[in-house]
Short mmCIF file of C-alpha atoms in Angstrom, two decimals:
data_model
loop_
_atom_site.label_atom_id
_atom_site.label_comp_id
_atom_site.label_asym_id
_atom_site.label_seq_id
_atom_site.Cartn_x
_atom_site.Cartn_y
_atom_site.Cartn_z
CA UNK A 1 20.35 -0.97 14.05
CA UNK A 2 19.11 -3.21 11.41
CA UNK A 3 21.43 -6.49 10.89
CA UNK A 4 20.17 -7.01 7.18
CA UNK A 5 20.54 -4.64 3.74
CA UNK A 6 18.43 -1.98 3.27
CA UNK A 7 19.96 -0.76 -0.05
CA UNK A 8 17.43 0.95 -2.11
CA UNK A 9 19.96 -0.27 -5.37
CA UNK A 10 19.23 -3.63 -4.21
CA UNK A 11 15.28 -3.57 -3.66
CA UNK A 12 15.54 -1.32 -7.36
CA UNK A 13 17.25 -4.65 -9.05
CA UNK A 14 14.81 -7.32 -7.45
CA UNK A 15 11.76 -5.02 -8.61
CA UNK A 16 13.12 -5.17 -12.57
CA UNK A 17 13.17 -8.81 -12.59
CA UNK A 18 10.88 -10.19 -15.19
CA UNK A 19 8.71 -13.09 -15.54
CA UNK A 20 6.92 -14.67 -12.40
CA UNK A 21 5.41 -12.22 -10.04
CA UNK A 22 4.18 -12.64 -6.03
CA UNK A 23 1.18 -10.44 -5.05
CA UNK A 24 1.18 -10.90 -0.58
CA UNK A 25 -2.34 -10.62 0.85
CA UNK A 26 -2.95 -9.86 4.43
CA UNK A 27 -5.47 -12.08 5.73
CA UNK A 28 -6.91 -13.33 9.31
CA UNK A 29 -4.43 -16.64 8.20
CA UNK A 30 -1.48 -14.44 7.95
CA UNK A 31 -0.01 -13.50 5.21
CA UNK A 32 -0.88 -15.14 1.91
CA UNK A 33 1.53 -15.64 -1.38
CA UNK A 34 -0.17 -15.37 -4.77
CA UNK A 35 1.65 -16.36 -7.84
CA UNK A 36 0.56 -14.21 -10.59
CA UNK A 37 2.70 -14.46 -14.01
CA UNK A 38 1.40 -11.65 -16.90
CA UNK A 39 -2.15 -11.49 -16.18
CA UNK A 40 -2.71 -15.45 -14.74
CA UNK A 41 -3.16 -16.12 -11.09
CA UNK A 42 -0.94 -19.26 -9.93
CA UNK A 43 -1.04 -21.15 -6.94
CA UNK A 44 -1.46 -19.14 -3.24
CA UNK A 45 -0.03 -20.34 0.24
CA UNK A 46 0.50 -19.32 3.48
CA UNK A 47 3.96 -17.76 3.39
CA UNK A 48 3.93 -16.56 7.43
CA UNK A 49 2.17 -16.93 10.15
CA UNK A 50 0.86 -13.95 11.89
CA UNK A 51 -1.88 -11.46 12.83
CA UNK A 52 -1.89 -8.50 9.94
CA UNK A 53 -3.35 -5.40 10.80
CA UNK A 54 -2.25 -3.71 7.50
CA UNK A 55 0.07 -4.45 4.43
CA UNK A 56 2.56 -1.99 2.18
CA UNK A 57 4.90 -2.36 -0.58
CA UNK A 58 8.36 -0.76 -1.69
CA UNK A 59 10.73 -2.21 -4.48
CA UNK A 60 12.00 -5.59 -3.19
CA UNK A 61 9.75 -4.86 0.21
CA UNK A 62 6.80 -5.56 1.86
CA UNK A 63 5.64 -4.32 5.35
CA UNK A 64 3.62 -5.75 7.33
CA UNK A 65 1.70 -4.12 10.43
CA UNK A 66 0.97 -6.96 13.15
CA UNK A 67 -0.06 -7.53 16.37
CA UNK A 68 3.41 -8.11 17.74
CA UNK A 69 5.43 -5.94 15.81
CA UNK A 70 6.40 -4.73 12.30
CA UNK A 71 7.58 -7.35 10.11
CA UNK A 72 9.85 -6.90 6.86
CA UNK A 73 10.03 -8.94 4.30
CA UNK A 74 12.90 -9.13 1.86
CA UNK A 75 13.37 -11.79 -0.39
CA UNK A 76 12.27 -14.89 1.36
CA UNK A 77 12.93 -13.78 5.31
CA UNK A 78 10.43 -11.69 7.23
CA UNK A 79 12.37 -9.39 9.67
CA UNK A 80 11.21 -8.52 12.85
CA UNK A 81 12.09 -4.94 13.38
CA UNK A 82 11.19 -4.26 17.27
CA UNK A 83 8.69 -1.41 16.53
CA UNK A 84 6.05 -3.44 19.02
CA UNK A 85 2.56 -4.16 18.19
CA UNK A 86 2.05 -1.77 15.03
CA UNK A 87 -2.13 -0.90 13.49
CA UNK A 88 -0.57 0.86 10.18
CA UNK A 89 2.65 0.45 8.22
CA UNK A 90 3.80 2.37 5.27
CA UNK A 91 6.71 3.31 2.82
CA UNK A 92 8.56 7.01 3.10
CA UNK A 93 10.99 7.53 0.62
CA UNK A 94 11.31 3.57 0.50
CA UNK A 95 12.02 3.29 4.37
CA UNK A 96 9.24 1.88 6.02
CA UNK A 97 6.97 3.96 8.39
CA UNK A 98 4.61 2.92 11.04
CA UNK A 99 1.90 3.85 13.61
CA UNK A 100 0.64 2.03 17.30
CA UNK A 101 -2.33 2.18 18.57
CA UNK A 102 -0.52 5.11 20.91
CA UNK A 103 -0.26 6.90 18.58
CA UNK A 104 3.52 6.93 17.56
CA UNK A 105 4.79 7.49 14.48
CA UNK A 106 7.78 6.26 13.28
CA UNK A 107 10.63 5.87 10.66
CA UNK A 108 13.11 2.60 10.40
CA UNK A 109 16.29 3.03 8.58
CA UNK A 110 19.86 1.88 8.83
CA UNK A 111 20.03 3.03 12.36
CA UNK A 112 16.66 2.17 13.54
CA UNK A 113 13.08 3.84 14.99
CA UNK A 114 13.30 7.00 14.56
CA UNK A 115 10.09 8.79 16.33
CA UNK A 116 8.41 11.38 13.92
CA UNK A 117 5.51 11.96 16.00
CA UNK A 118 1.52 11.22 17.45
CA UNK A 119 -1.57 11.67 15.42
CA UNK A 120 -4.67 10.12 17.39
CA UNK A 121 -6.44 6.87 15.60
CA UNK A 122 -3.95 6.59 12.40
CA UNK A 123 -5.84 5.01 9.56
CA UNK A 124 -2.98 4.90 6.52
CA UNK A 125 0.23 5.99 5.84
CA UNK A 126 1.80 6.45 2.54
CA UNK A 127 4.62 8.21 1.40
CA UNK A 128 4.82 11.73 3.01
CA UNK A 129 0.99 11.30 4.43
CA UNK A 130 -0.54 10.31 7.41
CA UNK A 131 -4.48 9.55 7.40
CA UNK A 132 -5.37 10.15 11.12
CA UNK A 133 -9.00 10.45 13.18
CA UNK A 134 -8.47 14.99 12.83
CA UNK A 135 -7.20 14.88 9.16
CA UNK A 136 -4.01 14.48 6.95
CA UNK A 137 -0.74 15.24 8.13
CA UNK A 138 2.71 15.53 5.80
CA UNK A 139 6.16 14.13 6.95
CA UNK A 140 8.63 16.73 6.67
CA UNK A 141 12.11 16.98 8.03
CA UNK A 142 11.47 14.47 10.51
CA UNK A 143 8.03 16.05 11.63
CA UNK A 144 4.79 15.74 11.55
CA UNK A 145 2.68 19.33 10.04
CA UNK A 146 -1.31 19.00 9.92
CA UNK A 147 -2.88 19.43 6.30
CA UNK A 148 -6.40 19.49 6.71
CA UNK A 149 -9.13 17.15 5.22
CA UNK A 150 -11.64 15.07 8.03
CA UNK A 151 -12.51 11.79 7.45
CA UNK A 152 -9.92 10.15 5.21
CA UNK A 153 -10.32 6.46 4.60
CA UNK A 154 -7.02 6.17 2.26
CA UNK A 155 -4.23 8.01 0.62
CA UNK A 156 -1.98 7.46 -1.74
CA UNK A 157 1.37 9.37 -2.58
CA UNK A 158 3.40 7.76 -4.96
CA UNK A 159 6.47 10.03 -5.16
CA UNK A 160 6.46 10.75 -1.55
CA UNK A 161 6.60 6.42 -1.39
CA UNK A 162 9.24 6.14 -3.51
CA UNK A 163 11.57 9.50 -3.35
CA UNK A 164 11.09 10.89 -6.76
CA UNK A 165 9.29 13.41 -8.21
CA UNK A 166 6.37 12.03 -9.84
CA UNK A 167 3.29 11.39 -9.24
CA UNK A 168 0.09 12.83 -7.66
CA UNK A 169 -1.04 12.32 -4.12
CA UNK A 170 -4.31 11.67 -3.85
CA UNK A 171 -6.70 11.27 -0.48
CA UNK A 172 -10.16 8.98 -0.22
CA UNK A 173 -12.58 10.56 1.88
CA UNK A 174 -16.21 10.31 3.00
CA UNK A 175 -16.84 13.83 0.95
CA UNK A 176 -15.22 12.31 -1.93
CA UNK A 177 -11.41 11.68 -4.02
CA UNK A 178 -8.90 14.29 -3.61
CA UNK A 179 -5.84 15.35 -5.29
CA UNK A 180 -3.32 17.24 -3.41
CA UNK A 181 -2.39 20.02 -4.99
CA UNK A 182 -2.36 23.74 -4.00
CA UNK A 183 -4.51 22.57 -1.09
CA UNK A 184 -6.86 19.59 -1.37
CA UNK A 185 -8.78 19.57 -4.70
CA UNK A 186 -11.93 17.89 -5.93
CA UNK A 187 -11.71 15.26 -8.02
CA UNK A 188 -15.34 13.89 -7.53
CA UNK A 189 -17.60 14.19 -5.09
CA UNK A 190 -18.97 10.35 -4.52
CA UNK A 191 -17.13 8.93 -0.88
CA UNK A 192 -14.33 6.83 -1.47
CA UNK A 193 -12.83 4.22 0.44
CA UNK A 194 -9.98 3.15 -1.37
CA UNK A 195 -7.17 5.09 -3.56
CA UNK A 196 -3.97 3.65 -5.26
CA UNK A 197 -1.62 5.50 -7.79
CA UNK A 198 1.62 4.88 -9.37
CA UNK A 199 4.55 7.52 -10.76
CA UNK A 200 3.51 7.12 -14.07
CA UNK A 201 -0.53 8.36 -13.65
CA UNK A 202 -1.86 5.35 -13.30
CA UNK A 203 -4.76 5.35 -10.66
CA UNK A 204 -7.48 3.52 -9.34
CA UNK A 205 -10.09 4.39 -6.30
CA UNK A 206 -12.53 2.70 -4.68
CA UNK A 207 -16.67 4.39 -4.59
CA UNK A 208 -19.90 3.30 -3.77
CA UNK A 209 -20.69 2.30 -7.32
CA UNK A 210 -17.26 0.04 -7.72
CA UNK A 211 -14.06 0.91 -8.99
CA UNK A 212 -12.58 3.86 -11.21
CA UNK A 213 -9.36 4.42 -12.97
CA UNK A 214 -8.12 7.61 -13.99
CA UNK A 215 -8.23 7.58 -17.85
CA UNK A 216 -6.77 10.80 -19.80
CA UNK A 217 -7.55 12.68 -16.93
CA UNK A 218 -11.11 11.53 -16.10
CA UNK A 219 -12.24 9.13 -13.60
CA UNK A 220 -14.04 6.23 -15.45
CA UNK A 221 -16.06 2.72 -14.51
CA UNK A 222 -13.84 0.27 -14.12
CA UNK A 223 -15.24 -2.54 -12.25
CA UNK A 224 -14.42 -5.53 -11.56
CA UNK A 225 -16.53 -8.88 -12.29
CA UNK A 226 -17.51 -9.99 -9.56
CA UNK A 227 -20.84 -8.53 -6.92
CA UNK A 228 -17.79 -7.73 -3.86
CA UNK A 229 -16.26 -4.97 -2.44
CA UNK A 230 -12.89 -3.96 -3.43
CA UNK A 231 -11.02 -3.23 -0.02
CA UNK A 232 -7.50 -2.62 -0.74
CA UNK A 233 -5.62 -2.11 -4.35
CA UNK A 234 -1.76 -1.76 -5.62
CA UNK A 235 0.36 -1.64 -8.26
CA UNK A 236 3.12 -2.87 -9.66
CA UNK A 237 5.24 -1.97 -13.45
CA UNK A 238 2.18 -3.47 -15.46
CA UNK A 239 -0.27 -5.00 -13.07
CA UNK A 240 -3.28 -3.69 -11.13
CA UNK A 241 -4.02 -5.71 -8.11
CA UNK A 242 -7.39 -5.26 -5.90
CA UNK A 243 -8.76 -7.87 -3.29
CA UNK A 244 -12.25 -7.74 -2.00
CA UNK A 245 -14.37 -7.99 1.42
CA UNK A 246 -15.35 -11.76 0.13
CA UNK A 247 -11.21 -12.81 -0.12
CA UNK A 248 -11.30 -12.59 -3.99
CA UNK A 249 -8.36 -11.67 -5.74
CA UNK A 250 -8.61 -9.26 -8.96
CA UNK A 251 -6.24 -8.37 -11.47
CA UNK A 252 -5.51 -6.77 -15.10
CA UNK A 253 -2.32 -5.71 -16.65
CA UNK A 254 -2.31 -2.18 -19.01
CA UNK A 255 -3.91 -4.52 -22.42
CA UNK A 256 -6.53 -7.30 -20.53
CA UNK A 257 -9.36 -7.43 -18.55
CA UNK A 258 -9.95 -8.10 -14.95
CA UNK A 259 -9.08 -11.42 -13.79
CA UNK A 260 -10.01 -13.11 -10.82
CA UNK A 261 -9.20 -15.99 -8.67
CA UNK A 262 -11.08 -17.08 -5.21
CA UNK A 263 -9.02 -16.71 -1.97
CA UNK A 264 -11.19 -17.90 0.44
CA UNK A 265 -9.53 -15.70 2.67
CA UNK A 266 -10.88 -12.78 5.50
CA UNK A 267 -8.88 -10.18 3.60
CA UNK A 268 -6.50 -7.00 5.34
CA UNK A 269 -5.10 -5.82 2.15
CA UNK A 270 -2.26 -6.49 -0.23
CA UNK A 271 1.15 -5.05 -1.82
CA UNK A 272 3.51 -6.13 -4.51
CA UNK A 273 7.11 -5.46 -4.68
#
């Protein structure tokens, strides 16, 4: 049973607040603070200590996959929440879900782990989706149903994250983006790697050629300046956040340009909160 708040009122109040703003970058150091205020990247530190296999975000929350376990963080304290050593962490309906290298799938809320299933090699999890090794599978009622689509890199499912009702899930795949709709639909046909998307239709994926954004409905160039590889991307109310294979740190809010600020860092991925 967890011995800290999970209230989803809470983690909605903390995510309002205005002003100064913490992007948290999994990196081979552990995980990394970045102070970020509008569209200006601050000072970065080593906030804790640990071996990140993969890095999600929730209002008020970020969850981080490790070696040892799953770790929570909530304002300034990183829970440990006895899942075990953990390759993939996620957010369903703002409770966070995670996968070991066993295969199990689980679900941590008030009570605790609560197993949802196995899927062979899980790659991502977000909101109602599971990327595994044979395809996409959807969380519902407290099981796991296949859904098709081989080689998924990434997925992204913003209302399935959060618990509302908007929002498009989309899937990166060697065969190109996807949009989940009445089965999986073609948005272009270049691999992707990477996908990201927010309630409100904002969207960014990852291709060969750099990064797109989804722009009245089209995918369109959006890259960022610098020669790397974007490797992981989120959001936030007004901010786009990407860091790279080099441990470069990218970001633009909805009216300026990409930004950037050198990590130094052997980048996992990143979240906001």
């Amino acid at each position: 049973m967890a011995d800290f708040d999970l209230s989803i009122d809470e983690k909605r109040v903390y995510a309002d607040k205005s002003g100064k703003k913490t992007a948290y970058v999994a990196a081979s150091v552990g995980v990394v603070s970045v102070d970020v205020s509008d569209d200006l990247v601050g000072g970065f530190r080593i906030d804790h200590q640990c071996d990140p296999r993969d890095i999600a975000g929730s209002p008020g929350e970020v969850a981080i996959a490790t070696a040892e376990d799953v770790l929570l963080l909530q304002n300034d304290d990183y829970h440990e929440l006895d899942f075990g050593p953990a390759t993939t962490v996620g957010f369903h309906q703002n409770r966070v879900v995670a996968a070991a290298e066993t295969g199990r799938i689980a679900r941590f809320d008030d009570e605790g782990w609560t197993d949802i299933g196995t899927a062979e090699g899980v790659r991502t999890i977000d909101g109602s989706l599971v990327a595994a090794d044979d395809g996409v599978y959807r969380i519902a009622d407290g099981e796991l149903t296949h859904v098709g689509l081989p080689d998924v890199a990434d997925i992204s499912d913003p209302a399935g994250r959060l618990g509302g009702a908007e929002g498009t899930a989309y899937a990166a795949a060697e065969s190109g983006l996807y949009r989940l709709g009445n089965g999986w639909m073609s948005e272009f046909e270049d691999s992707a790697s990477v996908v990201a998307a927010m309630p409100d239709g904002r969207a960014h994926a990852v291709s060969p050629a750099g990064v797109v954004s989804l722009e009245d409905g089209a995918w369109v160039a959006d890259p960022i300046p610098l020669d790397e590889t974007v490797i992981g991307v989120a959001h936030d109310a007004r901010t786009t956040y990407a860091v790279t294979d080099s441990g470069s740190l990218c970001l633009r809010t909805t009216e300026s340009d990409w930004r950037t600020q050198v990590l130094g860092l052997d980048t996992v991925g990143i979240a906001v909160r």
